[in-house]
Short mmCIF file of C-alpha atoms in Angstrom, two decimals:
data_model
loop_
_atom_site.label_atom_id
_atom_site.label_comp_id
_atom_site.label_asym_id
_atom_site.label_seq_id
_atom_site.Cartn_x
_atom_site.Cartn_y
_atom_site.Cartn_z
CA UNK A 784 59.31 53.96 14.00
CA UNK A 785 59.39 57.76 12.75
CA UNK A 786 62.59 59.15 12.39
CA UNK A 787 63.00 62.52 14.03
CA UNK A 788 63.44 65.23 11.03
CA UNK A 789 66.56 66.52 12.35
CA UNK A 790 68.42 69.81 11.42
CA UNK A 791 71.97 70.48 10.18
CA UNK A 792 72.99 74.00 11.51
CA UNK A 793 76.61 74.91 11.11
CA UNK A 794 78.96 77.84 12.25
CA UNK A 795 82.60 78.38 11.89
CA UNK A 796 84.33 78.11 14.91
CA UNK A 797 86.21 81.63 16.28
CA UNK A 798 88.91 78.92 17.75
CA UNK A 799 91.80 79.72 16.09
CA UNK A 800 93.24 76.57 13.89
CA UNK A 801 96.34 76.30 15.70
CA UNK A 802 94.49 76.73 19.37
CA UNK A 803 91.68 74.06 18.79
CA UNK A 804 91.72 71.02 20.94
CA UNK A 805 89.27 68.78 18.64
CA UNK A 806 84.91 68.75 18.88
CA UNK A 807 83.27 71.37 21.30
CA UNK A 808 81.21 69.19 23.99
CA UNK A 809 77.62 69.14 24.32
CA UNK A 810 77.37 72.27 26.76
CA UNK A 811 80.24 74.33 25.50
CA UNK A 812 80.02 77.94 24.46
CA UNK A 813 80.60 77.42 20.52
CA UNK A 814 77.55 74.50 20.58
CA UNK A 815 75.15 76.12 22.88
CA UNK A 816 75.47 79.29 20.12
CA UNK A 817 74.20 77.51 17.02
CA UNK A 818 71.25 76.17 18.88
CA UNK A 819 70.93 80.00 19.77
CA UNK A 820 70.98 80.91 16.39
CA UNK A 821 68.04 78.42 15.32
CA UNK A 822 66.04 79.75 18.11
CA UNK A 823 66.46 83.34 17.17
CA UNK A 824 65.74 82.50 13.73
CA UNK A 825 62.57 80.77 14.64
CA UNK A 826 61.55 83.14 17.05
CA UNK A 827 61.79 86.02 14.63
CA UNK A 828 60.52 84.04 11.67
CA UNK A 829 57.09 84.13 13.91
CA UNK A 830 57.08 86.79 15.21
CA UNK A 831 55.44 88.92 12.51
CA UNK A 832 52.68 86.39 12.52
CA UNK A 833 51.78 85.80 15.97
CA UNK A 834 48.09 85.72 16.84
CA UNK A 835 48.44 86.49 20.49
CA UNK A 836 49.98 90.13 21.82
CA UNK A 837 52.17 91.83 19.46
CA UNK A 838 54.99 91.02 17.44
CA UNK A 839 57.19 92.83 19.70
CA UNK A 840 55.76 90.73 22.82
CA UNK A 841 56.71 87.82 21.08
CA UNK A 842 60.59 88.88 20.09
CA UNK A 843 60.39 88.93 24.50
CA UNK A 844 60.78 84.70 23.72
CA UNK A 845 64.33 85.42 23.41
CA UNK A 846 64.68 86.95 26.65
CA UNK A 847 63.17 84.04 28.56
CA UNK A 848 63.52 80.74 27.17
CA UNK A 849 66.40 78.71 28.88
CA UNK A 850 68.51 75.47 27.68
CA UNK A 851 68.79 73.30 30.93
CA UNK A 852 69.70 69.57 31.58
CA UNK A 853 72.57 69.02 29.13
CA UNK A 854 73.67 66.07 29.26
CA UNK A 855 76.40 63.94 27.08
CA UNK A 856 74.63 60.35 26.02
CA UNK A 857 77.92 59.41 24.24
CA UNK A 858 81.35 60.25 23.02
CA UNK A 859 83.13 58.87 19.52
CA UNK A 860 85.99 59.01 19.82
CA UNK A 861 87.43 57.80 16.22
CA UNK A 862 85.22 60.44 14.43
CA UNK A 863 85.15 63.08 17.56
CA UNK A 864 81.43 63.30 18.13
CA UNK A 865 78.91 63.83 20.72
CA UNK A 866 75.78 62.67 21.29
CA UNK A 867 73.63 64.87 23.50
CA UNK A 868 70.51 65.70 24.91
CA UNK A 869 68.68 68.67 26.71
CA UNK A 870 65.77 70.21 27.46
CA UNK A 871 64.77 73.87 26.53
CA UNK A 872 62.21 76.07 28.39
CA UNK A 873 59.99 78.76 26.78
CA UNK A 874 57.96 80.90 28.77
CA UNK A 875 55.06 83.33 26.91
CA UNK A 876 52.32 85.05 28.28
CA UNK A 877 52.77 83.15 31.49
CA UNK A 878 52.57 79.92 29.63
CA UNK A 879 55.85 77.60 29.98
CA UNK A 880 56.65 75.24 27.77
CA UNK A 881 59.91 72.41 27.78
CA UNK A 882 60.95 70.26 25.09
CA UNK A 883 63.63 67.53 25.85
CA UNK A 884 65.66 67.14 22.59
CA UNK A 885 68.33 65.28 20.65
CA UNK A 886 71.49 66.70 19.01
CA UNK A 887 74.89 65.77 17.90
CA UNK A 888 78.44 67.75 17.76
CA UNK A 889 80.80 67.48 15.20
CA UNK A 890 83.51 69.03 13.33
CA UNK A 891 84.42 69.15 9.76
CA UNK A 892 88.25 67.90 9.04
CA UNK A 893 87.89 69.83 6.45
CA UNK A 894 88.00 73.89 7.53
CA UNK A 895 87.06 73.04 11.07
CA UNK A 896 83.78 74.52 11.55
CA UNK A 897 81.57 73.12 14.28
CA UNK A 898 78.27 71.16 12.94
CA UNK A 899 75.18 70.90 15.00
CA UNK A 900 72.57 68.37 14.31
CA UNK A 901 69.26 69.22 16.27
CA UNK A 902 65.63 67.27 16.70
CA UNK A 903 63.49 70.02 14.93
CA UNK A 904 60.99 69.27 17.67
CA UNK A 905 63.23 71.82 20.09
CA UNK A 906 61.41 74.43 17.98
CA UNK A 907 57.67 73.27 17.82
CA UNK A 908 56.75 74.91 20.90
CA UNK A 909 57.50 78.60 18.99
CA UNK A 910 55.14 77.83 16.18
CA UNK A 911 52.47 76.71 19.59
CA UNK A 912 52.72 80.35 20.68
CA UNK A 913 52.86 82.26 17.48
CA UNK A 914 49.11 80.07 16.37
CA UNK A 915 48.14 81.01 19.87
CA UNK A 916 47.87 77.46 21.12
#
């Protein structure tokens, strides 16, 4: 069995040290923004490429897609981790596309920053639009 390629996106937590209660859940603010951050990033990687309206049509991704149907699979509690799942929606051109996806939470004893592991796959549907299929 193929492992999914998955994605290690991190980003320090504006929790202040003394304030922080441990690992963000699956649908808190802090986790749903890194997988905000890959999306932008993807979205505007393609952009400039797209092969169907204009770059500028495309950036409109951002303004449209939607991450629904989070859900917690499992909780560590020795290591403070979170296994999720969810599914993201992407509408273009009047074409809608979801992908349900994979990630984990974590955060590093270390400084405290919040780690996001993602399935890659969350993005493929961006790369779809931008080679106009």
């Amino acid at each position: 069995m193929k492992k999914a390629t998955l994605v290690c996106v991190s980003l320090t937590s504006i929790l202040l040290a003394g304030c922080a209660v441990g690992t963000p859940d699956c649908g808190d603010t802090d986790t749903l923004s890194i997988l905000d951050q890959a999306i932008e990033a993807e979205v505007e990687k393609y952009a400039p490429q797209t092969r169907r309206g204009t770059p500028e049509e495309f950036i409109g991704i951002l303004d449209t897609y939607e991450i629904s149907n989070i859900r917690t699979q499992a909780y560590d509690e020795d290591v403070d981790s979170y296994q999720c799942d969810a599914r993201v929606t992407y509408t273009y051109h009047d074409r809608e596309r979801s992908v349900d996806f994979t990630y984990r939470v974590d955060t590093d004893q270390s400084d405290g920053e919040v780690l996001v592991e993602y399935q890659t796959k969350m993005l493929n549907p961006i790369l779809g639009y931008a080679m106009g299929f």
